[in-house]
mmCIF file of C-alpha atoms in Angstrom:
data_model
loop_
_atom_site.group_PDB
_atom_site.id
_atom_site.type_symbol
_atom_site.label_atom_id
_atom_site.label_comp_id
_atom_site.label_asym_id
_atom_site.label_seq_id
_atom_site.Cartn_x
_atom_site.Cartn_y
_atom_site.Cartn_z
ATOM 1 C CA UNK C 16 12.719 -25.615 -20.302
ATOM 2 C CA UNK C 17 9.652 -23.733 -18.983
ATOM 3 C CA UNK C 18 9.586 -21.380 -16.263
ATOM 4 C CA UNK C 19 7.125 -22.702 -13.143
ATOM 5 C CA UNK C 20 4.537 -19.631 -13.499
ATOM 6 C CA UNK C 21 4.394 -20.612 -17.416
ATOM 7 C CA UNK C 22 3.074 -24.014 -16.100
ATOM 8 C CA UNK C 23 -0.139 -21.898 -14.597
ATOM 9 C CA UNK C 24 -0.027 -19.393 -17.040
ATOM 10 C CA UNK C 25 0.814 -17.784 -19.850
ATOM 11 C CA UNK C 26 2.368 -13.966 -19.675
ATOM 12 C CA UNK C 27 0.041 -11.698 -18.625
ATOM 13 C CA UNK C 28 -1.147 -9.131 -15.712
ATOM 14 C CA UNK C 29 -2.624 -10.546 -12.800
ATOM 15 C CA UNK C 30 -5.745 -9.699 -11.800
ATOM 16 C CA UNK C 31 -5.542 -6.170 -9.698
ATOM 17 C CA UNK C 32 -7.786 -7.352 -7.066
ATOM 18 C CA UNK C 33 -5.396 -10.192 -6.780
ATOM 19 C CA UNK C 34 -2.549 -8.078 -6.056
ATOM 20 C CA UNK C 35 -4.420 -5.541 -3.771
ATOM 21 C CA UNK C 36 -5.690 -8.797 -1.509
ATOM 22 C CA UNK C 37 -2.370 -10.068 -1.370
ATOM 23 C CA UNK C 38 -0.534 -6.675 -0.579
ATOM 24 C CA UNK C 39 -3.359 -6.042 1.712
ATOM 25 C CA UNK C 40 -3.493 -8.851 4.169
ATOM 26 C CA UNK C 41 0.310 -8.738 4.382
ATOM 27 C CA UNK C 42 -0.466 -4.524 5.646
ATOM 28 C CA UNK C 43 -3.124 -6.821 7.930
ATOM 29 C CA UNK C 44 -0.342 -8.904 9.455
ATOM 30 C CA UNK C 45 1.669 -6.014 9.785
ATOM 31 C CA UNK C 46 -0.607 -4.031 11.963
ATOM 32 C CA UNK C 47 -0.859 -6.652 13.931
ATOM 33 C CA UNK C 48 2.875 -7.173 15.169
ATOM 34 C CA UNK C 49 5.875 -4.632 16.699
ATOM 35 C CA UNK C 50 8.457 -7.716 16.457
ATOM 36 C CA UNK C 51 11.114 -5.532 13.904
ATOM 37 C CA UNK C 52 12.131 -8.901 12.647
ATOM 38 C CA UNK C 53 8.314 -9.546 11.257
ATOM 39 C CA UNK C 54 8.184 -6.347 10.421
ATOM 40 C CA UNK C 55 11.225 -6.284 8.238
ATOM 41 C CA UNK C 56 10.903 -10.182 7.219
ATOM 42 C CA UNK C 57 7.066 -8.889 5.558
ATOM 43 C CA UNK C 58 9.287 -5.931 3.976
ATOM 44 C CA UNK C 59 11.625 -8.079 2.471
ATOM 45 C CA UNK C 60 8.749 -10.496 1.229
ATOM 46 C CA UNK C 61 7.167 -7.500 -0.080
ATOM 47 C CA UNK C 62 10.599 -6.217 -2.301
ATOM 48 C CA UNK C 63 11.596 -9.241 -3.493
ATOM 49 C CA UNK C 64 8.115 -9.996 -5.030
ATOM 50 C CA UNK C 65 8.030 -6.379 -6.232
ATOM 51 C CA UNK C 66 10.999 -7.432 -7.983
ATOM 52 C CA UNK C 67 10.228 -10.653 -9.456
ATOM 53 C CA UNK C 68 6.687 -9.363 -10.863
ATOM 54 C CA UNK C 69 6.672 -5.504 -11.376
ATOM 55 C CA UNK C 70 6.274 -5.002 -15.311
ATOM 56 C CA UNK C 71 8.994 -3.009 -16.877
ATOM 57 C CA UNK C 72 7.810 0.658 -17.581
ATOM 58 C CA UNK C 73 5.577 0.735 -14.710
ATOM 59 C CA UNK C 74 5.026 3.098 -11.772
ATOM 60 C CA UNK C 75 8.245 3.661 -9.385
ATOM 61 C CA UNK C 76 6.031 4.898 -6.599
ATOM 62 C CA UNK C 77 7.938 1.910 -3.949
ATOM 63 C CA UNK C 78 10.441 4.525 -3.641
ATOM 64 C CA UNK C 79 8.309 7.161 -2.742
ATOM 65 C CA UNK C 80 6.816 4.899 0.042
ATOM 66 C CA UNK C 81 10.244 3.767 1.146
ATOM 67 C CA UNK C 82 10.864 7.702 1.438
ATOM 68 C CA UNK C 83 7.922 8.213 3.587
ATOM 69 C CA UNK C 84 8.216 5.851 5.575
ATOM 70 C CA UNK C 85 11.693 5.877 6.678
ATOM 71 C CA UNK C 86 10.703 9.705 7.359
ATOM 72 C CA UNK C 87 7.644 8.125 9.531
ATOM 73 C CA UNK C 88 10.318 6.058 11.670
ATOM 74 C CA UNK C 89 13.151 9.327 11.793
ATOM 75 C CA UNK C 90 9.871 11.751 12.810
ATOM 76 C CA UNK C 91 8.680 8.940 15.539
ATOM 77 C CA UNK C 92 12.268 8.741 16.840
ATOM 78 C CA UNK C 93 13.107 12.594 17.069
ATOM 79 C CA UNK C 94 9.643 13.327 18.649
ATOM 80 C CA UNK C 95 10.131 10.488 21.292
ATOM 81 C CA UNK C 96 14.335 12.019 21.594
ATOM 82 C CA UNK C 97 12.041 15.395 22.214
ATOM 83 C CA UNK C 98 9.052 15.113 23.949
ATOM 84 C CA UNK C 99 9.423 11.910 25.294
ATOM 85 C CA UNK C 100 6.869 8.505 25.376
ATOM 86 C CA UNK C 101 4.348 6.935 27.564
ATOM 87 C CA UNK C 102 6.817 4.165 28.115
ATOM 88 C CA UNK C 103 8.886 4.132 31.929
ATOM 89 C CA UNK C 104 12.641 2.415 30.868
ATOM 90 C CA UNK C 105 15.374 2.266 32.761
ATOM 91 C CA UNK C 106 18.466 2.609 31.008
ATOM 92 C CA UNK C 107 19.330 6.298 30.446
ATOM 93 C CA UNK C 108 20.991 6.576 27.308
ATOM 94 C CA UNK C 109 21.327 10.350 27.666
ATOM 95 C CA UNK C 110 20.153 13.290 28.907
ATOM 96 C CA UNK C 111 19.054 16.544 26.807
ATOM 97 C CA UNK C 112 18.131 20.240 28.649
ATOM 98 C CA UNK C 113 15.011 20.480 29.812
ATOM 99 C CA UNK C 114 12.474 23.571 28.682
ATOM 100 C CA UNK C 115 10.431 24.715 31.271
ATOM 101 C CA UNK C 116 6.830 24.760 30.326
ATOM 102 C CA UNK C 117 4.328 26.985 31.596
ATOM 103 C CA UNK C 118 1.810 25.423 33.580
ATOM 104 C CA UNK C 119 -1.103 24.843 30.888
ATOM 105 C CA UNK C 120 1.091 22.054 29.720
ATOM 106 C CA UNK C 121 1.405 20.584 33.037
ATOM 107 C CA UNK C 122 2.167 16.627 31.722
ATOM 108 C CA UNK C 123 4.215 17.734 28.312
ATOM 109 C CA UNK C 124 8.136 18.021 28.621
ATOM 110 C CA UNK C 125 10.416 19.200 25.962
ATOM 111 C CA UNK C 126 14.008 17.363 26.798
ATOM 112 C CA UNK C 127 15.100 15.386 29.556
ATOM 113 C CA UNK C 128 16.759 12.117 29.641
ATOM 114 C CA UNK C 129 16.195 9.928 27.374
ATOM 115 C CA UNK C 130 15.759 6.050 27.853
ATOM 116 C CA UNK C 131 16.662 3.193 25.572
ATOM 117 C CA UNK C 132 13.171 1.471 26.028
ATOM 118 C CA UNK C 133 11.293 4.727 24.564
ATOM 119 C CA UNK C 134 13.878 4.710 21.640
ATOM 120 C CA UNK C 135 12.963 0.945 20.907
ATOM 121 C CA UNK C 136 9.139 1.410 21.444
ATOM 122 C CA UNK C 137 9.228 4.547 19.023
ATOM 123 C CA UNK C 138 11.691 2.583 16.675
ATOM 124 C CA UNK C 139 9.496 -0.508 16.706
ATOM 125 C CA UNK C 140 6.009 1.403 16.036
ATOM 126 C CA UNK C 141 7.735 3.200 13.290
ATOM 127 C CA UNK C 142 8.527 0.035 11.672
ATOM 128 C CA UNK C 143 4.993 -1.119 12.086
ATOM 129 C CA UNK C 144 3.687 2.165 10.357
ATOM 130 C CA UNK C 145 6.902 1.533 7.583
ATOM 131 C CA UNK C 146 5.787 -2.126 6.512
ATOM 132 C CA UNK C 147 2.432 -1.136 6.176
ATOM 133 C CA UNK C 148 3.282 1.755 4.035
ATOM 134 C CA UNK C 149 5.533 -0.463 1.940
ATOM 135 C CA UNK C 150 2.925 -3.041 1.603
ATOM 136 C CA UNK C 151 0.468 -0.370 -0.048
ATOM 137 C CA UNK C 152 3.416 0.883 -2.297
ATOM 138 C CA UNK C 153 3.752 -2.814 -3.302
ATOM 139 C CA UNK C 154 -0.184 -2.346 -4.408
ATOM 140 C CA UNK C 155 0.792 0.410 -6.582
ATOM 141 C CA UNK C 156 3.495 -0.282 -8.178
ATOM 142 C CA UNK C 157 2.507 -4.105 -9.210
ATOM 143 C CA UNK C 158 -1.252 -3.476 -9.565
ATOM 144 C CA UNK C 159 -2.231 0.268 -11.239
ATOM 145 C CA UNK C 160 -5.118 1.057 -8.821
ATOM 146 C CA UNK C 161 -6.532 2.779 -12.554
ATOM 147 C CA UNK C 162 -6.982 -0.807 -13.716
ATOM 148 C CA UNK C 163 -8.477 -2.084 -9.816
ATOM 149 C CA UNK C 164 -11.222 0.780 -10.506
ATOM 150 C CA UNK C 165 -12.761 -0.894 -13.613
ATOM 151 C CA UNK C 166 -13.747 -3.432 -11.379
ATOM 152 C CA UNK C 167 -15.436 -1.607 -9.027
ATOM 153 C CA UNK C 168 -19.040 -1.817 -8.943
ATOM 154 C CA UNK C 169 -21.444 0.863 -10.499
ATOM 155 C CA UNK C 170 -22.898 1.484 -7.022
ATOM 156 C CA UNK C 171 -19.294 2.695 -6.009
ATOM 157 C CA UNK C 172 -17.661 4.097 -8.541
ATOM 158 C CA UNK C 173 -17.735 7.638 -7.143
ATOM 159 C CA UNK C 174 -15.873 6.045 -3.652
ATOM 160 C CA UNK C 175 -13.749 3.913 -6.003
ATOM 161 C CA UNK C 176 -12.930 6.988 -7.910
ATOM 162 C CA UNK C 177 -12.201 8.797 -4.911
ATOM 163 C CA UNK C 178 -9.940 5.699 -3.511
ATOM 164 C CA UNK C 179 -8.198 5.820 -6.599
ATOM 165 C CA UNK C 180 -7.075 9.492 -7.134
ATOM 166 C CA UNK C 181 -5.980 9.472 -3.114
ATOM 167 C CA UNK C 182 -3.698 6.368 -4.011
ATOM 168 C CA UNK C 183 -2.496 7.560 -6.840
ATOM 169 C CA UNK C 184 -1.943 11.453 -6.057
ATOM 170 C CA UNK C 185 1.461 11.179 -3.940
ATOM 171 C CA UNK C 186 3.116 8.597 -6.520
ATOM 172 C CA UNK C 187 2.101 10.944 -9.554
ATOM 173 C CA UNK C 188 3.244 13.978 -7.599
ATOM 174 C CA UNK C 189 6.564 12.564 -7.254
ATOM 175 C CA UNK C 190 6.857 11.655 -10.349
ATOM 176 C CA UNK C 191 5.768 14.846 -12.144
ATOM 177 C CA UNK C 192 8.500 16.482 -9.207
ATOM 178 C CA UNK C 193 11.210 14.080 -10.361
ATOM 179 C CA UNK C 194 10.607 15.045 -14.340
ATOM 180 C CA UNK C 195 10.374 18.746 -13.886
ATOM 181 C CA UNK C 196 13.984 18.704 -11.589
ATOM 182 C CA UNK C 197 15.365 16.548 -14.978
ATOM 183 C CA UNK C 198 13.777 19.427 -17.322
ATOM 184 C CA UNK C 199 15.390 22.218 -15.174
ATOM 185 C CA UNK C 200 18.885 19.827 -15.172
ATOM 186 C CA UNK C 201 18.986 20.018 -18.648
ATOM 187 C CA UNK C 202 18.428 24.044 -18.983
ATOM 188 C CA UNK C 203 21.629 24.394 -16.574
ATOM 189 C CA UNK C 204 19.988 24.968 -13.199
ATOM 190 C CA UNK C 205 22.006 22.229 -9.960
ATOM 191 C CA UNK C 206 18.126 21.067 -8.811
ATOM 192 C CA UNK C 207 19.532 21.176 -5.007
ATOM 193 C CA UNK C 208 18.823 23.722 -2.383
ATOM 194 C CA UNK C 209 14.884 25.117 -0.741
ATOM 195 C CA UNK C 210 15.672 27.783 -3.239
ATOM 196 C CA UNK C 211 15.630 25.504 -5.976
ATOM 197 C CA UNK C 212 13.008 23.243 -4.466
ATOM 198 C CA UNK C 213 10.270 26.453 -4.285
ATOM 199 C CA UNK C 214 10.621 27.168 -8.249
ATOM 200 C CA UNK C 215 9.090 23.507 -8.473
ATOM 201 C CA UNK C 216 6.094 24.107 -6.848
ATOM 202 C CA UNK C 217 4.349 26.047 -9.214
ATOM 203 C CA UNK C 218 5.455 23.873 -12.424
ATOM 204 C CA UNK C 219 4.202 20.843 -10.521
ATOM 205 C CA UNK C 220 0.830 22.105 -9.586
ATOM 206 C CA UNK C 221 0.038 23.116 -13.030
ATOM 207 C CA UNK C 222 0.648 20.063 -14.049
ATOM 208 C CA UNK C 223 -1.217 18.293 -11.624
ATOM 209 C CA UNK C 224 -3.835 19.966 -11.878
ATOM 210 C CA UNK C 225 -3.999 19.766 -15.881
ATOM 211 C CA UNK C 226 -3.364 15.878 -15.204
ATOM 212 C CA UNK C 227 -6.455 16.050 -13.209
ATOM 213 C CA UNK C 228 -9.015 17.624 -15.890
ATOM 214 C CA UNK C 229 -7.564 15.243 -18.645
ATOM 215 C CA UNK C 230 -8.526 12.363 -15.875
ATOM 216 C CA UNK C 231 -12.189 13.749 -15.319
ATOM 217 C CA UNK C 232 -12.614 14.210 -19.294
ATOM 218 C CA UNK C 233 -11.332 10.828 -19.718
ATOM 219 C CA UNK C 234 -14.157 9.685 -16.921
ATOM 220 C CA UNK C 235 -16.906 11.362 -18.377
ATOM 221 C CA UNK C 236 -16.462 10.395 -21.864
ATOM 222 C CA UNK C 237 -16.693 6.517 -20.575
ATOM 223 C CA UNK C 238 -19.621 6.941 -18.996
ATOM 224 C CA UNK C 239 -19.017 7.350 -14.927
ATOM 225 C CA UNK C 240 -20.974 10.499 -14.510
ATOM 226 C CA UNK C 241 -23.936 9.149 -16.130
ATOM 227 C CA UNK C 242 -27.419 8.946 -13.708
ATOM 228 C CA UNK C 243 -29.758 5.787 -14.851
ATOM 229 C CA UNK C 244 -31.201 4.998 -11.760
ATOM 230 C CA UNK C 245 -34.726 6.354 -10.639
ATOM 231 C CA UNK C 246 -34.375 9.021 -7.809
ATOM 232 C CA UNK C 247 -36.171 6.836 -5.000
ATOM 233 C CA UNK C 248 -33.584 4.156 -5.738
ATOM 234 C CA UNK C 249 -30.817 6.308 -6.157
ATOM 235 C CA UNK C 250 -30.952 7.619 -2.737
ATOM 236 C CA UNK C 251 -31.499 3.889 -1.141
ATOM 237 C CA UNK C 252 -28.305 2.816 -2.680
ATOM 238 C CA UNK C 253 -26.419 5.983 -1.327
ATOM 239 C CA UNK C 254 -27.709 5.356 1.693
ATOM 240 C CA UNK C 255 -27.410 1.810 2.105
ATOM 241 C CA UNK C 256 -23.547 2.442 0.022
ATOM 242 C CA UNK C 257 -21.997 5.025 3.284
ATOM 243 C CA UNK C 258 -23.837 2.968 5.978
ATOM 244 C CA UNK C 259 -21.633 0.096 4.188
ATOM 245 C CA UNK C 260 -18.918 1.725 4.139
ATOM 246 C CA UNK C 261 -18.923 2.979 7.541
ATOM 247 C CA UNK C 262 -19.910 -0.646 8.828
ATOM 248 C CA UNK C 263 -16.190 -1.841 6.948
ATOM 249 C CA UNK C 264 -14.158 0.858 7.830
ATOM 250 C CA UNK C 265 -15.166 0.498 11.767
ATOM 251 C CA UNK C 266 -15.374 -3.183 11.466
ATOM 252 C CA UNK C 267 -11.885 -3.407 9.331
ATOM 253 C CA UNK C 268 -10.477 -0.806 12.793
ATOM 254 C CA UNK C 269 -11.542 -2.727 14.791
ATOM 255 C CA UNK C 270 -9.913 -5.579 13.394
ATOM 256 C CA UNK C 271 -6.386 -3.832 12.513
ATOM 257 C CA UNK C 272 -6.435 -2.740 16.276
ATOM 258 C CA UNK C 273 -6.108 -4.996 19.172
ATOM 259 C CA UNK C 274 -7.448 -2.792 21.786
ATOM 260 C CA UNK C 275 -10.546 -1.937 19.978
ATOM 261 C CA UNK C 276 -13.754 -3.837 21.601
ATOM 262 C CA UNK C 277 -14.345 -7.280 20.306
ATOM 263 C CA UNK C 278 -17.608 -5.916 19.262
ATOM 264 C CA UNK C 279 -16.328 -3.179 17.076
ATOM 265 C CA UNK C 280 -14.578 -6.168 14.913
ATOM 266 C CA UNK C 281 -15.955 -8.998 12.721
ATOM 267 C CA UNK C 282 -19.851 -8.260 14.277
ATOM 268 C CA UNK C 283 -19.964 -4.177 12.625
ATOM 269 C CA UNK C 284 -17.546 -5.732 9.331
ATOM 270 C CA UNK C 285 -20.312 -8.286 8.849
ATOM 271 C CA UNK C 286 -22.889 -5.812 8.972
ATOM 272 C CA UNK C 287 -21.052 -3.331 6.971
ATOM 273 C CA UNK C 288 -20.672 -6.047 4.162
ATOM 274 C CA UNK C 289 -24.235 -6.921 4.463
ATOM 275 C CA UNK C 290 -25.187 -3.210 3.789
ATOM 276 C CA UNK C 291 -22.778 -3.093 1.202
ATOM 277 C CA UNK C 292 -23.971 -6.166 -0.516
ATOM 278 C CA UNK C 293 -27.684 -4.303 -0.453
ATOM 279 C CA UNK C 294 -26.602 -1.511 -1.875
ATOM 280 C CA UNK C 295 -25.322 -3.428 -4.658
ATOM 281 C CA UNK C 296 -28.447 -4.767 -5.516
ATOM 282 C CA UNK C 297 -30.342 -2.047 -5.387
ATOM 283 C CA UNK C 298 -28.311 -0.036 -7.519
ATOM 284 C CA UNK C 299 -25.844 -1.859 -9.542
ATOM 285 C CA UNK C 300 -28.495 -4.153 -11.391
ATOM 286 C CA UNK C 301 -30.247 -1.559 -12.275
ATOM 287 C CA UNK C 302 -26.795 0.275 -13.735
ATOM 288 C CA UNK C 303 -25.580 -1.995 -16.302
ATOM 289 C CA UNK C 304 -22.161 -1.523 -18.158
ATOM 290 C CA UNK C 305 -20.638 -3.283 -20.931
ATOM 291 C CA UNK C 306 -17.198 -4.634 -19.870
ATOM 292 C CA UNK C 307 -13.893 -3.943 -22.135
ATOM 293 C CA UNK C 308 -11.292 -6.609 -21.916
ATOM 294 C CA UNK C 309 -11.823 -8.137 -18.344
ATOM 295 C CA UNK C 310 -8.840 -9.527 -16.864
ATOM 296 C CA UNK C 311 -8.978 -13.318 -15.907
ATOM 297 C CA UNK C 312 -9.709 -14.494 -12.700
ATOM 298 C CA UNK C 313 -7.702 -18.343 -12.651
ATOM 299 C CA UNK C 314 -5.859 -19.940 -10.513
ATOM 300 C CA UNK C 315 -2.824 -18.100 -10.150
ATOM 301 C CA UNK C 316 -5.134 -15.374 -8.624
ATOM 302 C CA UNK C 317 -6.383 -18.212 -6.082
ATOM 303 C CA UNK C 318 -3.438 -19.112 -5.017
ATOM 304 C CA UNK C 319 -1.656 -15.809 -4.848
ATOM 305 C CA UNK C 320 -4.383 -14.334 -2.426
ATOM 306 C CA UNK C 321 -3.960 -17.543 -0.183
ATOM 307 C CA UNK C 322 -0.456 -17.631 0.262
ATOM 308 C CA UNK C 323 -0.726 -14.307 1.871
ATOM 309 C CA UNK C 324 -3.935 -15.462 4.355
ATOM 310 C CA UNK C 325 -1.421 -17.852 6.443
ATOM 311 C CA UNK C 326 0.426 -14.830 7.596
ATOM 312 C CA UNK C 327 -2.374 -12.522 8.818
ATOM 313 C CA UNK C 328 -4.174 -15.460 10.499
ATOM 314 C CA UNK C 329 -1.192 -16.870 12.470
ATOM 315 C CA UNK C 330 -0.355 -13.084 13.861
ATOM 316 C CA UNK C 331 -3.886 -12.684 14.333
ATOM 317 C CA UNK C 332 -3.802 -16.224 16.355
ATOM 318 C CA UNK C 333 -0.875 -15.649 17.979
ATOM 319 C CA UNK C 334 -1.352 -12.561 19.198
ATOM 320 C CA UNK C 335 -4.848 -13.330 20.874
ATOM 321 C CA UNK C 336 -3.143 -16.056 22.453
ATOM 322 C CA UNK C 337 -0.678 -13.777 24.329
ATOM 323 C CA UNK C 338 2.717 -14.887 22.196
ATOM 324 C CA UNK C 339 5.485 -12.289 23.327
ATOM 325 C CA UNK C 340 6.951 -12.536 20.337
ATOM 326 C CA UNK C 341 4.476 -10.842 18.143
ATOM 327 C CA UNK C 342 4.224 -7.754 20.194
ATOM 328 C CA UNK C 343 7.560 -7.990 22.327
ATOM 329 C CA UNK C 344 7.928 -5.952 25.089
ATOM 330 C CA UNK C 345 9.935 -2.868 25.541
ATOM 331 C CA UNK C 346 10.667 -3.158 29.111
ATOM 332 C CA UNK C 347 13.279 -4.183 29.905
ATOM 333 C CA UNK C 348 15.496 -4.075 26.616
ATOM 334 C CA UNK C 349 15.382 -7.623 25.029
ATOM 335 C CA UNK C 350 15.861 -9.212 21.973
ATOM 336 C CA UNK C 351 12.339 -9.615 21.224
ATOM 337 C CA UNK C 352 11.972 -13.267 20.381
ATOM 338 C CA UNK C 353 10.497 -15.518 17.440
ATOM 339 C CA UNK C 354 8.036 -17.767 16.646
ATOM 340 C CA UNK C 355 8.621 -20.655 13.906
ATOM 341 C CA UNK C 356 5.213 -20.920 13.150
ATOM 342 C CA UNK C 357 4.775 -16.947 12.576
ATOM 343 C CA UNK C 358 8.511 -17.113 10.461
ATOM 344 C CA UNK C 359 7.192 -19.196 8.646
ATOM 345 C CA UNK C 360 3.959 -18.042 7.702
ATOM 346 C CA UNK C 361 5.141 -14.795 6.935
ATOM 347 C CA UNK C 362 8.011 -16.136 4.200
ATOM 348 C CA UNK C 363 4.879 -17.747 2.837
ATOM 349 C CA UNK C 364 3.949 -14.651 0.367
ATOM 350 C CA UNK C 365 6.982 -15.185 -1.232
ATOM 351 C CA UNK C 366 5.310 -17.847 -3.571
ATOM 352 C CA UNK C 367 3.300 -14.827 -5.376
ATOM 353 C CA UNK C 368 7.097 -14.296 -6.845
ATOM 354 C CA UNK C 369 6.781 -17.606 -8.271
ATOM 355 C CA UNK C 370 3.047 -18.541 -8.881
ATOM 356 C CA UNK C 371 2.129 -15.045 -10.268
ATOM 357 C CA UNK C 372 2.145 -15.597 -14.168
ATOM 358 C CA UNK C 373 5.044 -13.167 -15.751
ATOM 359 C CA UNK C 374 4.524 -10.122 -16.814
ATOM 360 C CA UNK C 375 3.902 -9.724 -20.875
ATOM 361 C CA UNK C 376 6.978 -7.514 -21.634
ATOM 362 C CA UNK C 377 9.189 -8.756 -18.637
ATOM 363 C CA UNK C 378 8.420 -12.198 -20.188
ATOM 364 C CA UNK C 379 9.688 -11.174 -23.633
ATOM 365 C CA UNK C 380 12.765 -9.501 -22.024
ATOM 366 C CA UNK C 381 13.878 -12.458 -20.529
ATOM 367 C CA UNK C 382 12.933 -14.815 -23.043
ATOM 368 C CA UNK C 383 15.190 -13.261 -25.401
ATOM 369 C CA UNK C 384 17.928 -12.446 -23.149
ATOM 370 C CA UNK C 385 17.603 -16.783 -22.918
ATOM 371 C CA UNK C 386 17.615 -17.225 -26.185
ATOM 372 C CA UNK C 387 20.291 -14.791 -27.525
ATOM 373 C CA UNK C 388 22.676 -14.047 -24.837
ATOM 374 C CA UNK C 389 25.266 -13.226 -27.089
ATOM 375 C CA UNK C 390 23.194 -10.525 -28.366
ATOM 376 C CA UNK C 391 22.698 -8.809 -25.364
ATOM 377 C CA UNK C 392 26.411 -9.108 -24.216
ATOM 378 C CA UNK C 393 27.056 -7.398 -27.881
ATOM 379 C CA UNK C 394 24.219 -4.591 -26.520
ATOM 380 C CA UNK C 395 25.862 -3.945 -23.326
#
């Protein structure tokens, strides 16, 4: 009997734009709600897809994002414990010694008591900052941002490039951190303690930056550094490419925050798109490349990317509309409430799990764990 995603598709990669539109309108929704139960329902969407479709051998970098971000949420929590919030609760939980300050930081405390609505605000906001972490993790690990680059167009492919190596650097630090600890495990040294921890720092920046000079060789010799347009229309496309960007980045804040101006949203994202789109064809006609096995764009991709849209628009909707529940308020200490419509909306994404096509060597995994599961009881 067939799987469902073999009814779409065959085994293969999705398309990496596909994944990053998917993992990055859930990190949309996310910004726009404090409700923890959101927060860790778009988390849980988020793992169990990661999952179902992560191809075996790839990049581990989730963990590394579940790292950071559950130090994001302890960091938010101690500095609230600390220095306090902006938020005026009423239930006391307990009371540390206060510093005195001198006078030029008339406004800042250091200890004091501390209330339970501060602790929720700070725990809430951490989440926030968490999911969205997770959600870009999600990116990594089932899209390799290497492969989203070679779509990129020629205009940007020094910002792509750029994009890529920040997205990529933390995850490949880790991991080069994590195989130099097993290499000093195996010549007899524990791998715990700061001492310990400071004899990896040189070891892993060698080998970052060799990692790096194999990357730019790898570049060059495929063509990314070459120069074929005129000067004149060189610097129009440069221009027209960082006014773009700007225009998205401003228009994308404005967006992502809910006490931006309306103005600063979708009117300066339109505009930024439009100046993107102009330096596109101004330069990238001009810069022709000859594409190496493109993935396919079908309609697993379609429907991946829009069972993700349901949950950033409802939040989005909600939220203009006043709905406690998506940002719930701290005081006094509730429950924060839920909303159906926004419950389900965010399970929604869950479907990539299923409508995503398998991955090519998960796919042969399982297929023969089907077909011979004596075998495989033998292996074990």
């Amino acid at each position: 009997m067939a799987r469902p995603a073999d009814l779409l598709s065959r085994p293969r990669l999705l398309h990496p734009v596909a994944w990053w539109a998917w993992g990055l309108l859930l990190a949309g929704a996310a910004s726009r709600t404090t409700n923890p139960f959101y927060l860790l329902t778009i988390m849980g969407v988020v793992g169990l897809v990661v999952l179902q479709r992560r191809e075996l051998g790839s990049s581990s970098a989730l963990g590394v994002f579940l790292a950071i971000a559950a130090a994001a949420i302890a960091i938010r929590v101690v500095m609230t414990v600390l220095l306090g919030s902006g938020v005026a609760g009423r239930t006391v939980l307990f009371t540390l010694p206060q510093v005195p300050l001198p006078d030029w930081l008339a406004g800042v405390r250091l200890g004091g008591p501390v209330q339970l609505e501060a602790l929720l605000d700070a725990v809430y906001h951490g989440l926030q900052l968490a999911a969205i972490l997770v959600c870009v993790g999600a990116c990594n690990v089932l899209a390799d941002p290497r492969r989203l680059l070679r779509y990129v167009p020629a205009t940007l492919y020094d910002v792509g490039t750029a994009i890529v190596v920040a997205l990529t650097y933390v995850p490949q630090l880790a991991e080069e951190a994590r195989q130099v600890r097993a290499a000093r495990r195996l010549r007899g040294h524990d791998g715990r303690g700061l001492r310990e921890l400071s004899r990896l720092v040189v070891p892993v920046l060698e080998s970052s930056l060799e990692r790096s000079l194999e990357l730019a060789a790898s570049m060059e010799s495929r063509g990314y550094g070459r120069v074929t347009l005129a000067p004149g229309a060189r610097r129009r496309a440069t221009a027209l490419t960082v006014a773009g960007l700007v225009g998205v980045l401003v228009g994308l804040y404005g967006l992502l925050d809910g006490s931006a101006p309306t103005f600063v949203g979708a009117p300066v994202l339109l505009l930024g798109c439009a100046l993107a789109l102009a330096a596109l064809l101004t330069g990238a006609r001009r810069d022709r490349r000859t594409p190496y096995r493109r993935d396919p764009w079908s309609l697993p991709e379609w429907l991946v990317v829009a069972s993700a849209v349901p949950a950033l628009v409802v939040l989005v909707t909600l939220g203009a509309r006043g709905d406690p529940s998506v940002v719930p308020a701290q005081v006094p200490a509730a429950l924060p409430g839920l909303s159906a419509l926004a419950v389900a909306a965010l399970l929604l994404p869950a479907l990539a799990g299923v409508l995503a096509p398998r991955t090519p060597r998960r796919a042969e995994l399982e297929d023969r764990v089907r077909s011979r599961p004596d075998a495989v009881a033998v292996a074990r």
